mmCIF file of C-alpha atoms in Angstrom:
data_model
loop_
_atom_site.group_PDB
_atom_site.id
_atom_site.type_symbol
_atom_site.label_atom_id
_atom_site.label_comp_id
_atom_site.label_asym_id
_atom_site.label_seq_id
_atom_site.Cartn_x
_atom_site.Cartn_y
_atom_site.Cartn_z
ATOM 1 C CA MET A 1 -45.087 -19.133 74.253
ATOM 2 C CA ASP A 2 -44.702 -17.457 70.899
ATOM 3 C CA SER A 3 -44.760 -13.723 70.002
ATOM 4 C CA HIS A 4 -48.366 -14.131 68.570
ATOM 5 C CA SER A 5 -49.663 -15.344 71.889
ATOM 6 C CA LEU A 6 -47.866 -12.614 73.816
ATOM 7 C CA LEU A 7 -49.334 -9.973 71.311
ATOM 8 C CA ALA A 8 -52.796 -11.316 71.759
ATOM 9 C CA PHE A 9 -52.421 -11.431 75.549
ATOM 10 C CA THR A 10 -51.114 -7.845 75.566
ATOM 11 C CA LEU A 11 -54.189 -6.555 73.555
ATOM 12 C CA VAL A 12 -56.732 -8.398 75.705
ATOM 13 C CA ALA A 13 -55.017 -7.106 78.794
ATOM 14 C CA ALA A 14 -54.825 -3.696 77.663
ATOM 15 C CA ILE A 15 -58.526 -3.676 76.765
ATOM 16 C CA ALA A 16 -59.440 -4.946 80.246
ATOM 17 C CA ILE A 17 -57.236 -2.465 82.000
ATOM 18 C CA ALA A 18 -58.507 0.488 79.906
ATOM 19 C CA SER A 19 -61.940 0.042 81.383
ATOM 20 C CA PRO A 20 -62.082 2.167 84.647
ATOM 21 C CA GLY A 21 -62.608 0.390 87.809
ATOM 22 C CA PRO A 22 -61.878 0.830 91.700
ATOM 23 C CA ALA A 23 -58.063 1.192 91.116
ATOM 24 C CA THR A 24 -58.654 3.748 88.489
ATOM 25 C CA LEU A 25 -60.971 5.783 90.749
ATOM 26 C CA MET A 26 -58.521 5.484 93.534
ATOM 27 C CA ALA A 27 -55.560 6.800 91.293
ATOM 28 C CA ILE A 28 -57.799 9.700 90.256
ATOM 29 C CA ASN A 29 -59.035 10.475 93.791
ATOM 30 C CA ASN A 30 -55.491 10.391 95.269
ATOM 31 C CA SER A 31 -54.080 12.586 92.541
ATOM 32 C CA LEU A 32 -56.836 15.013 93.048
ATOM 33 C CA ALA A 33 -56.680 15.170 96.869
ATOM 34 C CA HIS A 34 -52.980 14.539 97.576
ATOM 35 C CA GLY A 35 -51.121 15.359 94.311
ATOM 36 C CA GLN A 36 -49.910 13.336 91.372
ATOM 37 C CA ARG A 37 -47.029 11.620 93.365
ATOM 38 C CA SER A 38 -49.393 10.115 95.789
ATOM 39 C CA ALA A 39 -51.087 8.169 92.926
ATOM 40 C CA VAL A 40 -47.684 6.453 92.340
ATOM 41 C CA TRP A 41 -47.968 4.672 95.709
ATOM 42 C CA SER A 42 -51.606 3.564 95.211
ATOM 43 C CA SER A 43 -50.573 2.468 91.685
ATOM 44 C CA LEU A 44 -47.715 0.343 93.170
ATOM 45 C CA GLY A 45 -50.188 -1.118 95.655
ATOM 46 C CA ASN A 46 -52.603 -2.138 92.970
ATOM 47 C CA GLY A 47 -49.758 -3.621 90.955
ATOM 48 C CA SER A 48 -48.724 -5.635 93.965
ATOM 49 C CA GLY A 49 -52.245 -6.815 94.422
ATOM 50 C CA LEU A 50 -52.617 -7.886 90.847
ATOM 51 C CA PHE A 51 -49.422 -9.895 91.127
ATOM 52 C CA CYS A 52 -50.738 -11.826 94.099
ATOM 53 C CA LEU A 53 -54.063 -12.416 92.320
ATOM 54 C CA SER A 54 -52.233 -13.720 89.485
ATOM 55 C CA ALA A 55 -50.204 -16.063 91.606
ATOM 56 C CA ALA A 56 -53.368 -17.259 93.310
ATOM 57 C CA ALA A 57 -54.890 -18.055 89.825
ATOM 58 C CA MET A 58 -51.849 -19.920 88.868
ATOM 59 C CA LEU A 59 -51.873 -21.903 92.206
ATOM 60 C CA GLY A 60 -55.601 -22.840 91.680
ATOM 61 C CA LEU A 61 -57.133 -20.595 94.138
ATOM 62 C CA GLY A 62 -59.383 -18.969 91.432
ATOM 63 C CA ALA A 63 -60.658 -22.362 90.725
ATOM 64 C CA LEU A 64 -61.358 -22.809 94.318
ATOM 65 C CA LEU A 65 -63.418 -19.609 94.461
ATOM 66 C CA ALA A 66 -65.391 -20.860 91.398
ATOM 67 C CA SER A 67 -66.101 -24.274 93.056
ATOM 68 C CA SER A 68 -66.825 -23.034 96.717
ATOM 69 C CA GLU A 69 -69.967 -20.874 97.160
ATOM 70 C CA VAL A 70 -69.074 -19.971 100.686
ATOM 71 C CA LEU A 71 -65.521 -18.866 99.842
ATOM 72 C CA PHE A 72 -66.609 -16.954 96.894
ATOM 73 C CA ASN A 73 -69.307 -15.182 98.837
ATOM 74 C CA ALA A 74 -66.897 -14.364 101.697
ATOM 75 C CA VAL A 75 -64.406 -12.638 99.302
ATOM 76 C CA LYS A 76 -67.275 -10.849 97.602
ATOM 77 C CA ILE A 77 -68.675 -9.444 100.805
ATOM 78 C CA ILE A 78 -65.196 -8.420 101.933
ATOM 79 C CA GLY A 79 -64.425 -6.565 98.810
ATOM 80 C CA ALA A 80 -67.794 -4.868 98.623
ATOM 81 C CA ALA A 81 -67.599 -3.804 102.249
ATOM 82 C CA TYR A 82 -64.078 -2.194 101.709
ATOM 83 C CA LEU A 83 -65.396 -0.233 98.736
ATOM 84 C CA PHE A 84 -68.403 0.783 100.674
ATOM 85 C CA TYR A 85 -66.088 1.943 103.459
ATOM 86 C CA LEU A 86 -64.033 4.006 100.969
ATOM 87 C CA GLY A 87 -67.320 5.488 99.456
ATOM 88 C CA ALA A 88 -68.841 6.392 102.848
ATOM 89 C CA ARG A 89 -65.603 8.130 103.901
ATOM 90 C CA GLN A 90 -65.723 10.353 100.911
ATOM 91 C CA LEU A 91 -69.433 11.089 101.317
ATOM 92 C CA LEU A 92 -69.018 11.993 105.090
ATOM 93 C CA LYS A 93 -66.073 14.020 104.609
ATOM 94 C CA LYS A 94 -66.673 17.582 105.994
ATOM 95 C CA GLY A 95 -64.027 19.505 104.220
ATOM 96 C CA PRO A 96 -63.707 19.736 100.497
ATOM 97 C CA MET A 97 -61.521 17.216 98.585
ATOM 98 C CA LEU A 98 -59.328 19.857 97.068
ATOM 99 C CA GLU A 99 -57.794 22.698 98.934
ATOM 100 C CA SER A 100 -57.212 26.204 97.278
ATOM 101 C CA GLY A 101 -54.518 28.612 98.090
ATOM 102 C CA ALA A 102 -50.792 28.474 98.884
ATOM 103 C CA GLU A 103 -51.274 27.000 102.392
ATOM 104 C CA ALA A 104 -53.093 24.011 101.169
ATOM 105 C CA GLY A 105 -50.073 21.715 100.980
ATOM 106 C CA VAL A 106 -49.125 22.567 104.516
ATOM 107 C CA ALA A 107 -52.494 22.688 106.213
ATOM 108 C CA LYS A 108 -53.749 19.449 104.809
ATOM 109 C CA GLN A 109 -52.440 16.275 106.328
ATOM 110 C CA ARG A 110 -51.542 13.790 103.577
ATOM 111 C CA PRO A 111 -51.616 10.035 104.169
ATOM 112 C CA THR A 112 -48.426 8.282 104.347
ATOM 113 C CA PRO A 113 -47.099 6.402 101.203
ATOM 114 C CA MET A 114 -47.550 3.138 103.116
ATOM 115 C CA LYS A 115 -51.236 3.875 103.727
ATOM 116 C CA LEU A 116 -51.805 4.681 100.150
ATOM 117 C CA TYR A 117 -50.111 1.591 99.211
ATOM 118 C CA LYS A 118 -52.005 -0.681 101.576
ATOM 119 C CA SER A 119 -55.469 0.877 100.568
ATOM 120 C CA ALA A 120 -54.770 -0.004 96.881
ATOM 121 C CA PHE A 121 -53.448 -3.340 97.720
ATOM 122 C CA LEU A 122 -56.544 -4.260 99.732
ATOM 123 C CA THR A 123 -58.803 -2.821 96.861
ATOM 124 C CA ALA A 124 -57.211 -5.120 94.315
ATOM 125 C CA VAL A 125 -56.942 -8.349 96.414
ATOM 126 C CA THR A 126 -60.468 -8.205 97.667
ATOM 127 C CA ASN A 127 -61.923 -7.933 94.089
ATOM 128 C CA PRO A 128 -63.096 -11.400 93.173
ATOM 129 C CA LYS A 129 -63.746 -10.378 89.642
ATOM 130 C CA ALA A 130 -59.954 -9.865 89.166
ATOM 131 C CA THR A 131 -59.167 -13.335 90.446
ATOM 132 C CA MET A 132 -61.785 -14.920 88.253
ATOM 133 C CA PHE A 133 -60.377 -12.920 85.175
ATOM 134 C CA PHE A 134 -56.928 -14.249 85.805
ATOM 135 C CA THR A 135 -58.143 -17.735 86.169
ATOM 136 C CA ALA A 136 -60.127 -17.596 82.929
ATOM 137 C CA LEU A 137 -57.511 -15.654 80.885
ATOM 138 C CA PHE A 138 -54.162 -17.390 81.724
ATOM 139 C CA PRO A 139 -54.958 -20.855 80.511
ATOM 140 C CA GLN A 140 -55.705 -19.495 77.041
ATOM 141 C CA PHE A 141 -52.167 -18.100 76.597
ATOM 142 C CA ILE A 142 -50.046 -20.611 78.565
ATOM 143 C CA ASP A 143 -48.166 -23.441 76.703
ATOM 144 C CA GLN A 144 -48.706 -26.380 78.993
ATOM 145 C CA GLY A 145 -45.682 -28.176 77.428
ATOM 146 C CA ALA A 146 -43.369 -25.413 78.619
ATOM 147 C CA ALA A 147 -42.139 -24.308 82.059
ATOM 148 C CA LEU A 148 -45.000 -22.461 83.820
ATOM 149 C CA LEU A 149 -42.965 -20.113 86.034
ATOM 150 C CA PRO A 150 -41.353 -17.995 83.281
ATOM 151 C CA GLN A 151 -44.640 -17.835 81.420
ATOM 152 C CA PHE A 152 -46.371 -16.755 84.701
ATOM 153 C CA LEU A 153 -43.673 -14.006 85.345
ATOM 154 C CA ILE A 154 -43.998 -12.694 81.727
ATOM 155 C CA LEU A 155 -47.711 -12.545 81.425
ATOM 156 C CA THR A 156 -48.124 -11.127 84.906
ATOM 157 C CA GLY A 157 -45.269 -8.625 84.235
ATOM 158 C CA ILE A 158 -47.116 -7.440 81.105
ATOM 159 C CA PHE A 159 -50.489 -7.124 82.986
ATOM 160 C CA VAL A 160 -48.936 -5.087 85.884
ATOM 161 C CA ALA A 161 -46.911 -2.891 83.659
ATOM 162 C CA LEU A 162 -49.917 -1.996 81.497
ATOM 163 C CA SER A 163 -51.955 -1.310 84.731
ATOM 164 C CA LEU A 164 -49.228 0.981 86.088
ATOM 165 C CA VAL A 165 -49.082 2.828 82.796
ATOM 166 C CA SER A 166 -52.890 3.238 82.848
ATOM 167 C CA LEU A 167 -53.236 4.456 86.330
ATOM 168 C CA THR A 168 -50.337 6.817 85.881
ATOM 169 C CA LEU A 169 -52.075 8.384 82.743
ATOM 170 C CA TYR A 170 -55.366 8.654 84.546
ATOM 171 C CA ALA A 171 -53.587 10.281 87.460
ATOM 172 C CA ALA A 172 -51.841 12.697 85.320
ATOM 173 C CA LEU A 173 -54.971 13.780 83.525
ATOM 174 C CA ALA A 174 -56.702 14.253 86.897
ATOM 175 C CA SER A 175 -53.779 16.407 88.077
ATOM 176 C CA ARG A 176 -54.101 18.676 85.150
ATOM 177 C CA ALA A 177 -57.846 19.210 85.828
ATOM 178 C CA LYS A 178 -57.056 19.935 89.545
ATOM 179 C CA GLY A 179 -56.939 23.764 88.842
ATOM 180 C CA VAL A 180 -60.410 23.675 87.586
ATOM 181 C CA LEU A 181 -61.758 21.917 90.763
ATOM 182 C CA THR A 182 -60.291 24.068 93.507
ATOM 183 C CA ARG A 183 -63.654 25.858 94.259
ATOM 184 C CA PRO A 184 -65.108 24.449 97.411
ATOM 185 C CA SER A 185 -68.485 23.802 96.118
ATOM 186 C CA LEU A 186 -67.207 21.971 93.121
ATOM 187 C CA SER A 187 -64.665 20.046 95.243
ATOM 188 C CA ARG A 188 -67.400 18.857 97.475
ATOM 189 C CA TRP A 189 -69.458 17.839 94.497
ATOM 190 C CA VAL A 190 -66.402 15.887 93.105
ATOM 191 C CA SER A 191 -66.035 14.157 96.424
ATOM 192 C CA ARG A 192 -69.685 13.191 96.461
ATOM 193 C CA VAL A 193 -69.308 11.667 93.000
ATOM 194 C CA VAL A 194 -66.160 9.726 94.039
ATOM 195 C CA GLY A 195 -67.864 8.362 97.020
ATOM 196 C CA THR A 196 -70.993 7.316 95.231
ATOM 197 C CA THR A 197 -68.955 5.576 92.536
ATOM 198 C CA PHE A 198 -66.915 3.733 95.016
ATOM 199 C CA ILE A 199 -70.292 2.442 96.648
ATOM 200 C CA GLY A 200 -71.491 1.678 93.048
ATOM 201 C CA PHE A 201 -68.514 -0.464 92.508
ATOM 202 C CA GLY A 202 -69.221 -2.317 95.819
ATOM 203 C CA ALA A 203 -72.827 -2.837 94.792
ATOM 204 C CA ALA A 204 -71.656 -4.307 91.468
ATOM 205 C CA ILE A 205 -69.357 -6.763 93.246
ATOM 206 C CA LEU A 206 -72.315 -7.965 95.355
ATOM 207 C CA THR A 207 -74.269 -8.784 92.258
ATOM 208 C CA MET A 208 -71.644 -11.032 90.943
ATOM 209 C CA ARG A 209 -72.614 -14.742 90.610
ATOM 210 C CA ARG A 210 -70.375 -17.607 91.019
ATOM 211 C CA GLN A 211 -69.662 -19.730 87.779
ATOM 212 C CA ALA A 212 -69.243 -23.233 88.357
ATOM 213 C CA ALA A 213 -65.723 -24.663 87.685
#
């Protein structure tokens, strides 16, 4: 794998990652609701999920999704259902997303780092679009005449690193806007927007169609 291939892959990956998706929304939501540090754990969970999806693509599971209508639909439904759950939880939340006042950090129970990590991990690995993306993308940049494992680690490392940087930036921007969103009425509106957007992502997954391998 030469430097030109690495640069091309990095540019393609950066463009794909910059487009907001469920992971971006989750990082923004966690940053607003629980502080910027909480977004670190969800970003790590997403990165771990991306690594697993990349490994699955290299092992041929992506091609299996493309060839099996039943398996593809099962993964699609699970992924959409989880996003629907996240969206409904936001929409049905009684209190505001953001608390105001000095006692907010004490009064509000924050999710554990492991819970944040697991939620982001599940969001990543139940997204069939990501698996299909890796399956279609990797063969374009891998040298079949060279060892596959080092290439897999390099490409996956680049993708995960770019994802972590992107999510961190989104979380930082959301944290800076937090002061404007502490009013209860506006906070509840933000919560509704977040919930509706999660449901929208879930609906988008349901509309995906399998492409024959």
